[in-house]
Short mmCIF file of C-alpha atoms and ligand atoms in Angstrom, two decimals:
data_model
loop_
_atom_site.label_atom_id
_atom_site.label_comp_id
_atom_site.label_asym_id
_atom_site.label_seq_id
_atom_site.Cartn_x
_atom_site.Cartn_y
_atom_site.Cartn_z
CA MET A 20 -116.59 -117.14 -50.52
CA GLY A 21 -117.73 -114.04 -48.17
CA ASN A 22 -120.58 -111.67 -48.87
CA ARG A 23 -118.94 -110.57 -53.04
CA PHE A 24 -121.79 -111.10 -54.18
CA GLN A 25 -123.35 -107.93 -51.89
CA VAL A 26 -120.51 -106.24 -52.32
CA GLN A 27 -120.93 -105.77 -56.52
CA ASP A 28 -125.13 -106.01 -55.91
CA ARG A 29 -123.13 -103.10 -52.96
CA LEU A 30 -121.49 -100.78 -56.15
CA LYS A 31 -123.69 -101.35 -58.94
CA GLY A 32 -123.53 -97.41 -59.15
CA GLY A 33 -119.91 -97.20 -59.57
CA ALA A 34 -117.06 -96.76 -58.13
CA GLN A 35 -116.61 -93.26 -57.64
CA TYR A 36 -118.04 -91.97 -54.67
CA ILE A 37 -119.10 -88.04 -55.49
CA ASP A 38 -121.51 -85.78 -54.24
CA GLY A 39 -123.39 -88.19 -52.54
CA ARG A 40 -123.28 -90.95 -54.86
CA LEU A 41 -121.89 -93.47 -56.59
CA ARG A 42 -121.14 -93.71 -60.41
CA PRO A 43 -118.93 -94.70 -62.89
CA GLY A 44 -115.24 -93.84 -63.39
CA THR A 45 -114.09 -91.55 -66.33
CA SER A 46 -110.61 -92.58 -66.83
CA GLY A 47 -111.15 -95.10 -69.50
CA HIS A 48 -109.16 -97.00 -67.97
CA SER A 49 -110.65 -100.46 -65.43
CA HIS A 50 -109.37 -102.28 -62.77
CA ALA A 51 -110.23 -106.22 -61.27
CA ILE A 52 -109.58 -105.85 -57.69
CA VAL A 53 -108.79 -109.67 -56.78
CA ASN A 54 -109.41 -112.32 -53.81
CA PRO A 55 -105.76 -112.54 -53.43
CA ALA A 56 -106.08 -116.03 -51.59
CA THR A 57 -107.94 -117.67 -54.80
CA GLY A 58 -106.55 -115.11 -57.33
CA GLU A 59 -110.60 -114.63 -58.49
CA GLN A 60 -111.65 -111.40 -59.55
CA VAL A 61 -113.99 -110.00 -57.03
CA LEU A 62 -115.57 -106.66 -58.61
CA SER A 63 -114.01 -104.93 -62.63
CA HIS A 64 -114.62 -101.31 -61.68
CA ASP A 65 -113.67 -98.22 -63.91
CA LEU A 66 -110.85 -95.64 -62.44
CA ALA A 67 -110.55 -92.11 -62.34
CA GLY A 68 -109.60 -90.02 -64.72
CA THR A 69 -109.28 -85.64 -64.02
CA GLU A 70 -112.44 -84.92 -64.99
CA ASP A 71 -113.78 -87.65 -61.73
CA VAL A 72 -111.05 -85.68 -59.75
CA ASP A 73 -112.04 -82.19 -60.77
CA ALA A 74 -116.11 -83.26 -60.31
CA ALA A 75 -114.80 -84.27 -55.94
CA VAL A 76 -112.79 -81.20 -55.59
CA ALA A 77 -116.08 -78.96 -57.03
CA ALA A 78 -118.21 -80.65 -54.80
CA ALA A 79 -116.24 -80.71 -51.36
CA ARG A 80 -115.87 -76.72 -52.15
CA ALA A 81 -119.47 -76.73 -52.76
CA ALA A 82 -120.20 -78.25 -49.03
CA PHE A 83 -117.74 -76.43 -47.50
CA PRO A 84 -119.54 -73.18 -46.29
CA GLY A 85 -122.30 -75.12 -45.22
CA TRP A 86 -120.29 -77.30 -43.06
CA ALA A 87 -117.91 -75.54 -41.94
CA GLY A 88 -120.56 -73.03 -40.87
CA ALA A 89 -122.15 -76.34 -38.78
CA THR A 90 -121.92 -75.84 -35.15
CA PRO A 91 -119.52 -78.33 -33.29
CA GLY A 92 -123.11 -80.11 -31.78
CA GLU A 93 -124.95 -80.82 -35.51
CA ARG A 94 -120.90 -82.12 -36.66
CA SER A 95 -120.64 -84.77 -33.39
CA ASP A 96 -124.00 -85.63 -33.96
CA ALA A 97 -124.01 -86.32 -37.46
CA LEU A 98 -120.95 -88.12 -36.59
CA HIS A 99 -122.35 -90.25 -33.37
CA ARG A 100 -124.79 -91.48 -35.77
CA PHE A 101 -121.90 -92.32 -38.50
CA ALA A 102 -120.33 -93.98 -35.51
CA SER A 103 -124.47 -95.97 -35.19
CA VAL A 104 -124.48 -96.96 -38.73
CA LEU A 105 -120.97 -98.42 -38.78
CA ALA A 106 -121.63 -100.58 -35.97
CA GLU A 107 -124.33 -101.99 -38.09
CA GLN A 108 -122.83 -102.94 -40.91
CA ALA A 109 -119.39 -104.18 -39.22
CA GLU A 110 -120.17 -107.73 -40.96
CA ASP A 111 -120.24 -106.24 -44.06
CA LEU A 112 -117.56 -103.73 -43.10
CA ALA A 113 -115.39 -107.04 -42.02
CA GLN A 114 -116.45 -109.26 -44.94
CA ALA A 115 -115.62 -107.39 -47.74
CA GLU A 116 -112.66 -105.92 -46.33
CA SER A 117 -110.80 -109.56 -45.90
CA LEU A 118 -112.28 -110.35 -49.44
CA GLN A 119 -110.10 -107.20 -51.20
CA CYS A 120 -107.20 -107.45 -48.51
CA GLY A 121 -106.79 -111.11 -47.46
CA LYS A 122 -107.49 -110.50 -44.03
CA PRO A 123 -107.93 -113.13 -41.62
CA ILE A 124 -111.94 -112.55 -40.91
CA LYS A 125 -111.07 -112.16 -37.13
CA LEU A 126 -107.84 -109.77 -37.29
CA SER A 127 -110.95 -106.66 -39.49
CA ARG A 128 -113.75 -108.12 -37.52
CA GLU A 129 -111.98 -107.88 -33.84
CA PHE A 130 -108.96 -104.69 -35.49
CA ASP A 131 -110.19 -103.03 -38.69
CA VAL A 132 -114.28 -102.19 -38.24
CA PRO A 133 -113.98 -101.97 -34.54
CA GLY A 134 -110.72 -100.07 -34.48
CA THR A 135 -113.20 -97.85 -36.68
CA VAL A 136 -116.01 -97.65 -34.96
CA ASP A 137 -114.40 -96.55 -32.31
CA ASN A 138 -112.26 -93.86 -33.83
CA THR A 139 -115.88 -92.82 -35.69
CA ALA A 140 -117.03 -92.22 -31.64
CA PHE A 141 -114.22 -90.26 -30.57
CA PHE A 142 -113.95 -88.31 -32.78
CA ALA A 143 -117.54 -87.00 -32.57
CA GLY A 144 -117.02 -85.89 -29.05
CA ALA A 145 -113.38 -84.99 -30.55
CA ALA A 146 -115.40 -82.52 -32.85
CA ARG A 147 -116.91 -80.51 -29.61
CA HIS A 148 -113.45 -80.04 -28.01
CA LEU A 149 -111.78 -78.03 -30.28
CA GLN A 150 -109.27 -75.97 -27.74
CA GLY A 151 -106.52 -73.20 -28.29
CA GLN A 152 -105.17 -70.91 -25.68
CA SER A 153 -107.31 -69.23 -23.64
CA ALA A 154 -108.20 -65.15 -23.92
CA GLY A 155 -106.28 -62.79 -22.78
CA GLU A 156 -104.63 -59.65 -21.99
CA TYR A 157 -100.77 -60.14 -23.25
CA SER A 158 -100.31 -56.99 -23.78
CA GLY A 159 -101.96 -54.64 -21.26
CA ASP A 160 -103.69 -52.95 -24.40
CA HIS A 161 -105.38 -55.52 -26.00
CA THR A 162 -107.75 -58.67 -25.73
CA SER A 163 -106.47 -61.70 -27.73
CA TYR A 164 -107.77 -64.80 -28.47
CA VAL A 165 -107.15 -68.62 -30.78
CA ARG A 166 -109.93 -69.02 -33.54
CA ARG A 167 -109.08 -73.15 -34.75
CA GLU A 168 -110.87 -72.94 -38.47
CA PRO A 169 -111.33 -75.64 -40.85
CA ILE A 170 -108.79 -75.54 -44.07
CA GLY A 171 -111.36 -76.00 -46.98
CA VAL A 172 -111.03 -78.68 -49.24
CA VAL A 173 -108.69 -81.46 -48.34
CA GLY A 174 -107.74 -84.01 -50.35
CA SER A 175 -106.39 -87.52 -48.90
CA ILE A 176 -104.56 -90.07 -50.26
CA ALA A 177 -104.26 -94.47 -48.66
CA PRO A 178 -102.73 -97.28 -48.22
CA TRP A 179 -103.79 -100.70 -49.41
CA ASN A 180 -102.36 -102.79 -45.91
CA TYR A 181 -105.50 -101.52 -43.59
CA PRO A 182 -108.06 -98.91 -45.98
CA LEU A 183 -111.45 -99.18 -44.22
CA GLN A 184 -108.81 -97.85 -41.27
CA MET A 185 -106.69 -95.73 -43.10
CA ALA A 186 -109.62 -94.40 -44.77
CA ALA A 187 -110.72 -93.50 -41.63
CA TRP A 188 -107.64 -92.09 -40.39
CA LYS A 189 -108.16 -89.77 -43.03
CA VAL A 190 -111.35 -88.47 -43.09
CA LEU A 191 -112.69 -88.07 -38.70
CA PRO A 192 -110.52 -85.72 -38.11
CA ALA A 193 -110.75 -83.30 -41.31
CA ILE A 194 -114.57 -83.80 -41.13
CA ALA A 195 -114.78 -83.34 -37.33
CA ALA A 196 -112.75 -80.23 -37.29
CA GLY A 197 -115.70 -78.52 -40.84
CA ASN A 198 -112.62 -79.42 -43.48
CA THR A 199 -114.75 -81.18 -46.40
CA ILE A 200 -112.65 -83.78 -48.30
CA VAL A 201 -111.81 -85.54 -51.88
CA LEU A 202 -110.31 -89.19 -51.08
CA LYS A 203 -108.49 -91.48 -52.73
CA PRO A 204 -108.00 -95.02 -51.28
CA ALA A 205 -105.46 -97.33 -52.97
CA GLU A 206 -106.79 -98.83 -56.47
CA ILE A 207 -106.58 -102.58 -55.44
CA THR A 208 -108.65 -102.26 -52.41
CA PRO A 209 -111.52 -99.15 -52.33
CA LEU A 210 -114.29 -101.14 -51.45
CA THR A 211 -114.85 -100.35 -47.76
CA SER A 212 -113.70 -96.33 -48.20
CA LEU A 213 -116.75 -96.13 -50.55
CA MET A 214 -118.97 -98.33 -47.76
CA PHE A 215 -117.38 -96.14 -44.78
CA ALA A 216 -118.80 -93.13 -47.43
CA GLN A 217 -121.99 -94.16 -48.25
CA ALA A 218 -122.35 -95.58 -44.06
CA ALA A 219 -121.56 -90.98 -43.89
CA THR A 220 -124.51 -90.39 -46.26
CA GLU A 221 -126.91 -92.29 -44.47
CA ALA A 222 -126.07 -91.10 -41.51
CA GLY A 223 -126.75 -87.31 -42.57
CA VAL A 224 -123.42 -85.81 -43.48
CA PRO A 225 -124.21 -83.61 -45.77
CA ASP A 226 -123.61 -84.92 -49.85
CA GLY A 227 -120.22 -83.09 -50.82
CA VAL A 228 -118.97 -83.87 -47.56
CA LEU A 229 -116.93 -86.75 -48.15
CA ASN A 230 -115.79 -87.95 -51.63
CA ILE A 231 -113.95 -91.17 -52.53
CA VAL A 232 -112.49 -91.51 -55.82
CA THR A 233 -110.53 -94.92 -56.81
CA GLY A 234 -107.97 -94.34 -59.24
CA THR A 235 -104.38 -94.80 -60.20
CA GLY A 236 -101.72 -92.43 -57.47
CA ARG A 237 -100.27 -91.89 -60.97
CA GLU A 238 -103.43 -89.78 -62.38
CA ALA A 239 -106.68 -89.75 -60.36
CA GLY A 240 -103.50 -89.10 -57.07
CA GLU A 241 -100.83 -86.41 -58.74
CA HIS A 242 -103.95 -84.33 -60.06
CA LEU A 243 -105.62 -84.35 -56.30
CA VAL A 244 -102.59 -83.98 -54.87
CA GLY A 245 -101.96 -80.51 -57.60
CA HIS A 246 -105.03 -79.54 -57.36
CA PRO A 247 -105.64 -75.68 -56.98
CA ASP A 248 -108.17 -75.68 -55.14
CA VAL A 249 -107.54 -78.90 -52.49
CA ALA A 250 -105.55 -76.84 -49.13
CA MET A 251 -104.58 -79.19 -47.95
CA THR A 252 -102.51 -83.27 -49.07
CA SER A 253 -102.92 -85.82 -45.91
CA PHE A 254 -100.62 -88.51 -47.66
CA THR A 255 -100.68 -91.96 -46.05
CA GLY A 256 -98.05 -94.89 -48.49
CA SER A 257 -94.36 -95.37 -48.95
CA THR A 258 -92.15 -93.45 -48.30
CA PRO A 259 -90.44 -92.75 -51.81
CA VAL A 260 -93.88 -92.55 -53.27
CA GLY A 261 -94.52 -89.50 -49.92
CA LYS A 262 -91.56 -87.54 -51.47
CA ARG A 263 -93.52 -87.38 -54.78
CA VAL A 264 -96.76 -86.29 -53.44
CA ALA A 265 -94.56 -83.00 -51.65
CA GLU A 266 -92.64 -82.68 -54.52
CA VAL A 267 -96.45 -81.77 -56.44
CA ALA A 268 -98.07 -80.39 -52.99
CA THR A 269 -94.79 -77.99 -53.36
CA ALA A 270 -95.63 -76.35 -56.75
CA THR A 271 -98.95 -74.79 -55.23
CA VAL A 272 -98.06 -74.67 -51.27
CA LYS A 273 -100.23 -76.62 -49.80
CA ARG A 274 -100.33 -77.53 -45.99
CA LEU A 275 -98.95 -81.01 -45.98
CA HIS A 276 -98.62 -84.15 -43.37
CA LEU A 277 -96.86 -87.42 -44.60
CA GLU A 278 -96.96 -91.33 -42.96
CA LEU A 279 -94.72 -92.67 -44.11
CA GLY A 280 -92.89 -96.36 -44.02
CA GLY A 281 -92.09 -98.19 -41.33
CA LYS A 282 -89.15 -100.66 -40.06
CA ALA A 283 -89.63 -101.10 -36.56
CA PRO A 284 -87.33 -102.58 -34.10
CA PHE A 285 -88.07 -104.65 -31.37
CA VAL A 286 -85.13 -103.97 -28.92
CA VAL A 287 -84.84 -107.51 -26.17
CA PHE A 288 -82.44 -107.18 -22.93
CA ASP A 289 -81.22 -109.83 -20.64
CA ASP A 290 -83.71 -109.65 -18.68
CA ALA A 291 -87.22 -109.23 -20.34
CA ASP A 292 -89.76 -112.06 -19.62
CA LEU A 293 -88.45 -114.24 -22.38
CA ASP A 294 -91.53 -116.02 -23.44
CA ALA A 295 -93.59 -112.67 -24.08
CA ALA A 296 -91.01 -110.98 -25.13
CA VAL A 297 -91.45 -114.12 -27.70
CA HIS A 298 -94.86 -114.05 -28.27
CA GLY A 299 -94.98 -110.15 -28.07
CA ALA A 300 -91.95 -110.76 -31.65
CA VAL A 301 -94.18 -113.60 -33.62
CA ALA A 302 -97.33 -111.64 -33.27
CA GLY A 303 -96.23 -108.07 -33.67
CA ALA A 304 -94.33 -109.24 -36.73
CA LEU A 305 -96.66 -111.26 -38.34
CA ILE A 306 -99.96 -108.83 -37.49
CA ASN A 307 -101.93 -108.03 -41.08
CA SER A 308 -99.40 -110.81 -42.66
CA GLY A 309 -96.54 -108.37 -41.79
CA GLN A 310 -97.92 -105.36 -43.98
CA ASP A 311 -97.97 -103.23 -41.36
CA CYS A 312 -96.33 -100.44 -40.96
CA THR A 313 -95.70 -101.05 -37.53
CA ALA A 314 -95.09 -104.15 -37.42
CA ALA A 315 -91.70 -105.36 -35.04
CA THR A 316 -88.79 -105.60 -37.96
CA ARG A 317 -85.85 -105.60 -36.31
CA ALA A 318 -85.30 -108.05 -33.01
CA TYR A 319 -82.30 -106.12 -30.58
CA VAL A 320 -81.69 -109.25 -28.95
CA GLN A 321 -78.65 -108.79 -25.59
CA ARG A 322 -76.52 -112.11 -26.64
CA PRO A 323 -77.68 -114.07 -23.45
CA LEU A 324 -81.22 -114.25 -24.77
CA PHE A 325 -80.43 -114.34 -28.33
CA ASP A 326 -80.48 -118.07 -28.98
CA ALA A 327 -82.69 -119.35 -27.17
CA PHE A 328 -85.32 -116.66 -28.88
CA VAL A 329 -84.49 -117.57 -32.16
CA ALA A 330 -85.80 -120.92 -31.32
CA GLY A 331 -88.65 -119.88 -29.58
CA VAL A 332 -89.30 -118.20 -31.87
CA ALA A 333 -89.00 -120.29 -34.33
CA ASP A 334 -91.07 -122.90 -32.81
CA LEU A 335 -93.43 -120.23 -32.83
CA MET A 336 -93.60 -119.37 -35.96
CA ALA A 337 -93.95 -123.21 -37.07
CA THR A 338 -97.48 -123.27 -35.06
CA VAL A 339 -99.38 -119.74 -37.62
CA ARG A 340 -101.84 -121.61 -39.22
CA LEU A 341 -102.32 -120.07 -42.87
CA GLY A 342 -105.60 -120.55 -44.68
CA ASP A 343 -108.56 -119.23 -45.89
CA PRO A 344 -109.53 -115.78 -45.15
CA PHE A 345 -113.31 -116.21 -43.72
CA ASP A 346 -112.04 -119.82 -41.79
CA PRO A 347 -112.52 -117.54 -38.11
CA ALA A 348 -109.19 -120.61 -37.44
CA THR A 349 -107.73 -118.85 -39.49
CA ASP A 350 -104.57 -116.96 -38.37
CA LEU A 351 -102.79 -115.56 -41.34
CA GLY A 352 -104.15 -114.75 -45.51
CA PRO A 353 -102.32 -114.24 -48.68
CA LEU A 354 -99.99 -111.39 -47.97
CA VAL A 355 -102.95 -108.88 -50.23
CA SER A 356 -101.44 -109.27 -54.28
CA HIS A 357 -99.70 -111.91 -55.75
CA THR A 358 -96.91 -108.63 -56.36
CA GLN A 359 -96.76 -107.81 -52.97
CA ARG A 360 -96.40 -111.73 -51.97
CA ASP A 361 -93.47 -111.56 -54.65
CA ARG A 362 -91.61 -108.70 -54.09
CA VAL A 363 -91.67 -109.86 -50.56
CA ALA A 364 -90.62 -113.51 -51.65
CA GLY A 365 -87.55 -111.20 -53.91
CA PHE A 366 -85.96 -109.62 -50.06
CA VAL A 367 -85.67 -113.05 -48.89
CA ASP A 368 -84.25 -114.99 -51.97
CA ARG A 369 -80.99 -111.66 -51.94
CA ALA A 370 -81.06 -112.13 -48.12
CA ARG A 371 -80.67 -116.63 -48.57
CA SER A 372 -75.93 -114.78 -50.10
CA TYR A 373 -75.77 -113.43 -46.19
CA ALA A 374 -77.63 -114.21 -43.91
CA THR A 375 -79.60 -117.49 -42.91
CA VAL A 376 -83.19 -118.42 -43.55
CA VAL A 377 -83.87 -120.36 -40.12
CA THR A 378 -87.90 -120.60 -40.89
CA GLY A 379 -90.18 -120.04 -44.05
CA GLY A 380 -88.43 -118.27 -47.00
CA ARG A 381 -90.54 -119.68 -49.33
CA ALA A 382 -94.47 -120.21 -50.20
CA PRO A 383 -96.74 -122.80 -49.10
CA GLY A 384 -98.04 -124.59 -52.62
CA GLY A 385 -100.63 -126.86 -51.53
CA ASP A 386 -104.27 -125.65 -51.49
CA LEU A 387 -102.93 -122.10 -51.05
CA GLU A 388 -100.84 -122.68 -53.62
CA LYS A 389 -103.31 -120.43 -55.78
CA GLY A 390 -103.18 -117.76 -52.95
CA ALA A 391 -100.29 -114.17 -52.40
CA TYR A 392 -99.15 -116.95 -49.29
CA TYR A 393 -96.17 -116.54 -47.65
CA LEU A 394 -94.74 -118.31 -44.77
CA PRO A 395 -93.27 -116.74 -41.44
CA THR A 396 -90.14 -116.37 -41.88
CA LEU A 397 -87.09 -115.13 -39.86
CA ILE A 398 -83.69 -113.92 -40.84
CA ALA A 399 -80.67 -114.12 -39.04
CA GLY A 400 -76.93 -113.90 -39.45
CA ALA A 401 -77.69 -110.03 -41.66
CA ALA A 402 -75.21 -107.50 -41.85
CA GLN A 403 -76.79 -104.09 -39.85
CA ASP A 404 -76.61 -102.59 -43.03
CA SER A 405 -77.90 -106.02 -45.16
CA GLU A 406 -80.54 -104.36 -47.32
CA VAL A 407 -83.78 -106.43 -44.54
CA VAL A 408 -82.30 -104.49 -41.76
CA GLN A 409 -82.50 -101.50 -43.63
CA SER A 410 -84.97 -101.53 -46.23
CA GLU A 411 -89.10 -101.86 -45.73
CA ILE A 412 -90.35 -105.17 -46.37
CA PHE A 413 -94.21 -105.58 -45.54
CA GLY A 414 -94.61 -108.75 -45.42
CA PRO A 415 -94.38 -112.11 -42.48
CA VAL A 416 -90.87 -111.33 -42.64
CA LEU A 417 -88.29 -110.40 -38.46
CA VAL A 418 -84.86 -110.44 -39.03
CA VAL A 419 -83.25 -111.28 -35.63
CA LEU A 420 -79.70 -109.62 -34.26
CA PRO A 421 -77.72 -110.41 -31.05
CA PHE A 422 -76.82 -106.95 -29.44
CA ASP A 423 -73.89 -106.39 -25.66
CA SER A 424 -73.85 -103.18 -24.13
CA ASP A 425 -77.61 -101.57 -23.88
CA ASP A 426 -75.64 -98.42 -25.43
CA GLU A 427 -75.41 -100.77 -28.34
CA GLY A 428 -78.92 -102.07 -28.49
CA ILE A 429 -80.89 -98.88 -29.00
CA ALA A 430 -78.21 -97.23 -31.73
CA LEU A 431 -79.05 -100.31 -33.35
CA ALA A 432 -81.99 -98.95 -33.16
CA ASN A 433 -81.87 -95.65 -34.10
CA ASP A 434 -79.80 -96.57 -37.35
CA THR A 435 -82.60 -96.80 -40.10
CA PRO A 436 -83.79 -93.61 -42.01
CA TYR A 437 -87.11 -94.28 -40.52
CA GLY A 438 -88.24 -93.38 -36.83
CA LEU A 439 -92.08 -94.73 -36.74
CA ALA A 440 -92.30 -97.32 -33.82
CA ALA A 441 -90.15 -99.00 -31.53
CA SER A 442 -90.86 -101.17 -28.85
CA ALA A 443 -88.64 -101.98 -25.65
CA TRP A 444 -88.66 -105.03 -23.30
CA SER A 445 -87.03 -105.31 -20.16
CA ARG A 446 -88.58 -106.31 -16.40
CA ASP A 447 -86.01 -102.69 -15.07
CA VAL A 448 -87.91 -100.19 -15.45
CA TYR A 449 -84.79 -97.30 -15.69
CA ARG A 450 -83.81 -99.70 -19.08
CA THR A 451 -87.16 -99.48 -20.53
CA GLY A 452 -87.53 -95.79 -19.73
CA ARG A 453 -83.38 -94.38 -21.03
CA ALA A 454 -84.74 -96.34 -24.48
CA THR A 455 -88.44 -94.12 -25.22
CA ARG A 456 -86.43 -91.23 -24.01
CA GLU A 457 -83.31 -92.40 -26.40
CA ILE A 458 -84.91 -94.04 -29.89
CA LYS A 459 -86.20 -91.81 -32.06
CA ALA A 460 -89.59 -93.10 -33.05
CA GLY A 461 -93.45 -91.47 -33.23
CA CYS A 462 -94.67 -94.90 -30.50
CA VAL A 463 -92.21 -96.99 -27.69
CA TRP A 464 -93.81 -99.22 -26.58
CA VAL A 465 -92.73 -100.70 -23.38
CA ASN A 466 -92.90 -104.46 -22.94
CA ASP A 467 -95.03 -105.12 -26.53
CA HIS A 468 -95.68 -103.73 -29.28
CA ILE A 469 -98.59 -103.06 -31.48
CA PRO A 470 -101.43 -101.58 -29.89
CA ILE A 471 -103.13 -98.82 -31.02
CA ILE A 472 -105.75 -96.17 -28.94
CA SER A 473 -107.86 -93.08 -30.48
CA GLU A 474 -106.70 -91.22 -27.44
CA MET A 475 -103.51 -91.00 -28.21
CA PRO A 476 -101.16 -89.71 -31.62
CA HIS A 477 -99.82 -92.19 -34.32
CA GLY A 478 -97.24 -90.30 -36.90
CA GLY A 479 -93.28 -91.12 -37.39
CA TYR A 480 -89.71 -88.91 -36.72
CA ARG A 481 -87.69 -88.83 -40.14
CA ALA A 482 -88.81 -90.77 -43.14
CA SER A 483 -91.47 -92.35 -41.67
CA GLY A 484 -92.76 -88.33 -41.93
CA PHE A 485 -94.48 -86.41 -40.42
CA GLY A 486 -97.93 -84.92 -38.90
CA LYS A 487 -100.06 -86.68 -36.19
CA ASP A 488 -103.47 -89.24 -37.04
CA MET A 489 -105.92 -89.87 -34.13
CA SER A 490 -106.39 -88.30 -30.99
CA MET A 491 -106.58 -84.49 -30.36
CA TYR A 492 -102.84 -84.16 -31.97
CA SER A 493 -104.71 -85.00 -35.75
CA PHE A 494 -106.12 -81.29 -35.45
CA GLU A 495 -103.14 -79.91 -35.55
CA GLU A 496 -102.81 -80.90 -38.94
CA TYR A 497 -107.15 -79.90 -40.22
CA THR A 498 -107.09 -76.29 -38.74
CA GLN A 499 -105.40 -73.20 -39.10
CA VAL A 500 -105.03 -71.78 -35.95
CA LYS A 501 -106.08 -67.47 -36.55
CA HIS A 502 -105.31 -64.47 -33.63
CA VAL A 503 -107.25 -62.63 -33.50
CA MET A 504 -105.91 -59.10 -31.40
CA TYR A 505 -108.66 -56.23 -30.20
CA ASP A 506 -107.23 -52.94 -29.19
CA ASN A 507 -109.46 -51.53 -25.99
CA THR A 508 -108.07 -48.52 -25.67
CA ALA A 509 -110.06 -46.56 -28.00
CA VAL A 510 -107.42 -43.98 -28.73
CA VAL A 511 -106.36 -42.81 -31.47
CA ARG A 512 -102.56 -42.81 -31.07
CA LYS A 513 -101.39 -45.28 -29.77
CA ASP A 514 -98.22 -45.85 -27.48
CA TRP A 515 -96.38 -48.79 -29.44
CA HIS A 516 -96.80 -45.66 -33.16
CA ARG A 517 -94.17 -43.24 -31.95
CA THR A 518 -91.74 -46.07 -33.38
CA ILE A 519 -93.66 -44.29 -36.33
CA PHE A 520 -93.97 -40.18 -34.72
CA GLY A 521 -90.91 -40.04 -32.52
CA ASP A 522 -92.52 -37.59 -30.90
CA ARG A 523 -94.45 -34.82 -32.91
P1 LIG B 4 -97.98 -96.26 -51.88
O1 LIG B 4 -96.91 -95.72 -51.84
O2 LIG B 4 -97.36 -97.46 -52.84
O3 LIG B 4 -99.27 -96.09 -51.83
C1 LIG B 4 -99.74 -95.33 -51.74
C2 LIG B 4 -101.27 -94.83 -52.29
O4 LIG B 4 -100.23 -93.28 -53.20
C3 LIG B 4 -101.85 -95.45 -52.56
O5 LIG B 4 -103.42 -94.77 -53.01
C4 LIG B 4 -101.42 -94.91 -54.46
O6 LIG B 4 -102.33 -95.03 -55.63
C5 LIG B 4 -101.59 -93.50 -54.60
N1 LIG B 4 -99.98 -93.14 -54.85
C6 LIG B 4 -98.50 -93.58 -56.38
N2 LIG B 4 -98.13 -93.18 -56.63
C7 LIG B 4 -98.89 -91.69 -55.97
C8 LIG B 4 -98.30 -89.83 -56.93
N3 LIG B 4 -97.38 -90.52 -57.78
N4 LIG B 4 -99.09 -89.18 -55.96
C9 LIG B 4 -100.36 -89.41 -55.54
N5 LIG B 4 -100.10 -91.14 -55.30
C10 LIG B 4 -99.92 -91.70 -55.08
O7 LIG B 4 -97.96 -97.10 -50.75
P2 LIG B 4 -99.08 -98.58 -50.76
O8 LIG B 4 -98.21 -100.01 -51.15
O9 LIG B 4 -100.02 -98.39 -50.70
O10 LIG B 4 -99.34 -98.81 -49.04
C11 LIG B 4 -97.63 -99.50 -47.94
C12 LIG B 4 -97.17 -98.81 -47.67
O11 LIG B 4 -98.49 -97.43 -46.40
C13 LIG B 4 -95.93 -99.05 -46.46
O12 LIG B 4 -95.14 -97.71 -47.02
C14 LIG B 4 -96.23 -98.61 -45.33
O13 LIG B 4 -95.61 -98.34 -43.99
C15 LIG B 4 -97.41 -97.16 -45.24
N6 LIG B 4 -97.58 -96.87 -44.57
C16 LIG B 4 -97.44 -96.02 -43.62
C17 LIG B 4 -98.75 -96.28 -42.25
C18 LIG B 4 -98.32 -94.70 -41.22
O14 LIG B 4 -99.28 -94.22 -40.64
N7 LIG B 4 -97.42 -93.95 -41.22
C19 LIG B 4 -100.08 -95.98 -43.00
C20 LIG B 4 -100.77 -97.86 -43.20
C21 LIG B 4 -99.23 -97.48 -44.26
#
């Protein structure tokens, strides 16, 4: 299945990528990467220990002066070549991503990999367009201008749901702005982050600019976050782990960027195109088996459309084809691991006591029994304050609730701790306009749910974190803004010295 032997060949040097080459980890512990579609081992690798993190940070620190001193044009050229190498390796990357995550190959081929190539090309261009306020004489006696400078060594930590794209979102703005980086991917899905780093080296990105350590969060992750030579931590993952990362980063006063969990509402007003909303809800809830921080998780449907929406979603969910991730006809693969599948099943099983499982709610069995599969699931009748409405499930589970007035629909949409993404469905521009203003989320789609583009920012409000990935806004995260102010008068006694010397 897939290209597992090629992956093994490609990573035979080890699963740490430090200073431009692969090495084995030195923690003394190994980790088996498992294909979640079959339960079979793909590769066993030695995990990073604290010494590997130290070596990676040292390599990034040594590479920093050269890379920060390169011209924007030189960094841009390297990133353009990087995008080309990634495009040439697109099929290998797609196969490896599907192998380690269980993603349907059509998702890896049509979303994860082209999205990453496009992001790389975007930041190749963006590298030459770092902007700030224009220079000027804001005080009559001085000229002021702003420099945008790289911060230093960035330590990044990424989750397992979109390993390649998350690596790209963390690495690209950081290195485009002249920083160097140490990235720790999730230990269960390191393959494509390592391939991404190898591709950077092939493209001529200097050794040490991009380093990968694959270890556990507790050991390698915390050591990276707390490292005194790391100037900034950028983290994507769950809100509870994000809180711990913030605590550790605070001890060394680091720049912090947190992209955390989500529980996206999907608000359907009574004048919406019902068929479009039903299709949007099923696709938005099931993308990547629901393991998407922006996935549609809570559908609020205005009362007149409620019953038809529930029936439409249940019918459409039943047509989704679960199967081998490498079969191009498969719509839904397994979850990333059996542990994650069991966690999702736990939420649904607990909900049976207070809500109705309309469809799904179990593993499919049969040919798929060995994999971490779970059927598309719709839950109705849960109270707003119940666990399935408030907590991030991160699986193919949609909860549906009715509402009466527009006020109520918007209030319910805002009634969780999260604020990453949301959508509003209506043919009335004033209703959707109000929803886009009043829903507290980093992204609000109108009559769609999920699409992302390199030019636009991604990031949360409230418990979904702070900071932006993608787009020019991510440079705010990865640069220091410095004000430089020149005296233009050459006089010894400046006017403002009166405040110290008086009339003397
Ligand atoms: P997770 O929080 O369990 O782990 C994320 C990363 O943190 C992993 O690399 C893990 O090894 C590491 N980690 C764990 N403990 C750590 C510690 N104490 N110190 C440092 N690092 C530590 O998340 P996950 O289960 O891998 O991913 C799913 C989560 O990610 C969901 O909550 C999802 O919403 C979130 N996510 C958010 C975005 C976004 O852009 N906001 C994007 C994708 C995923």
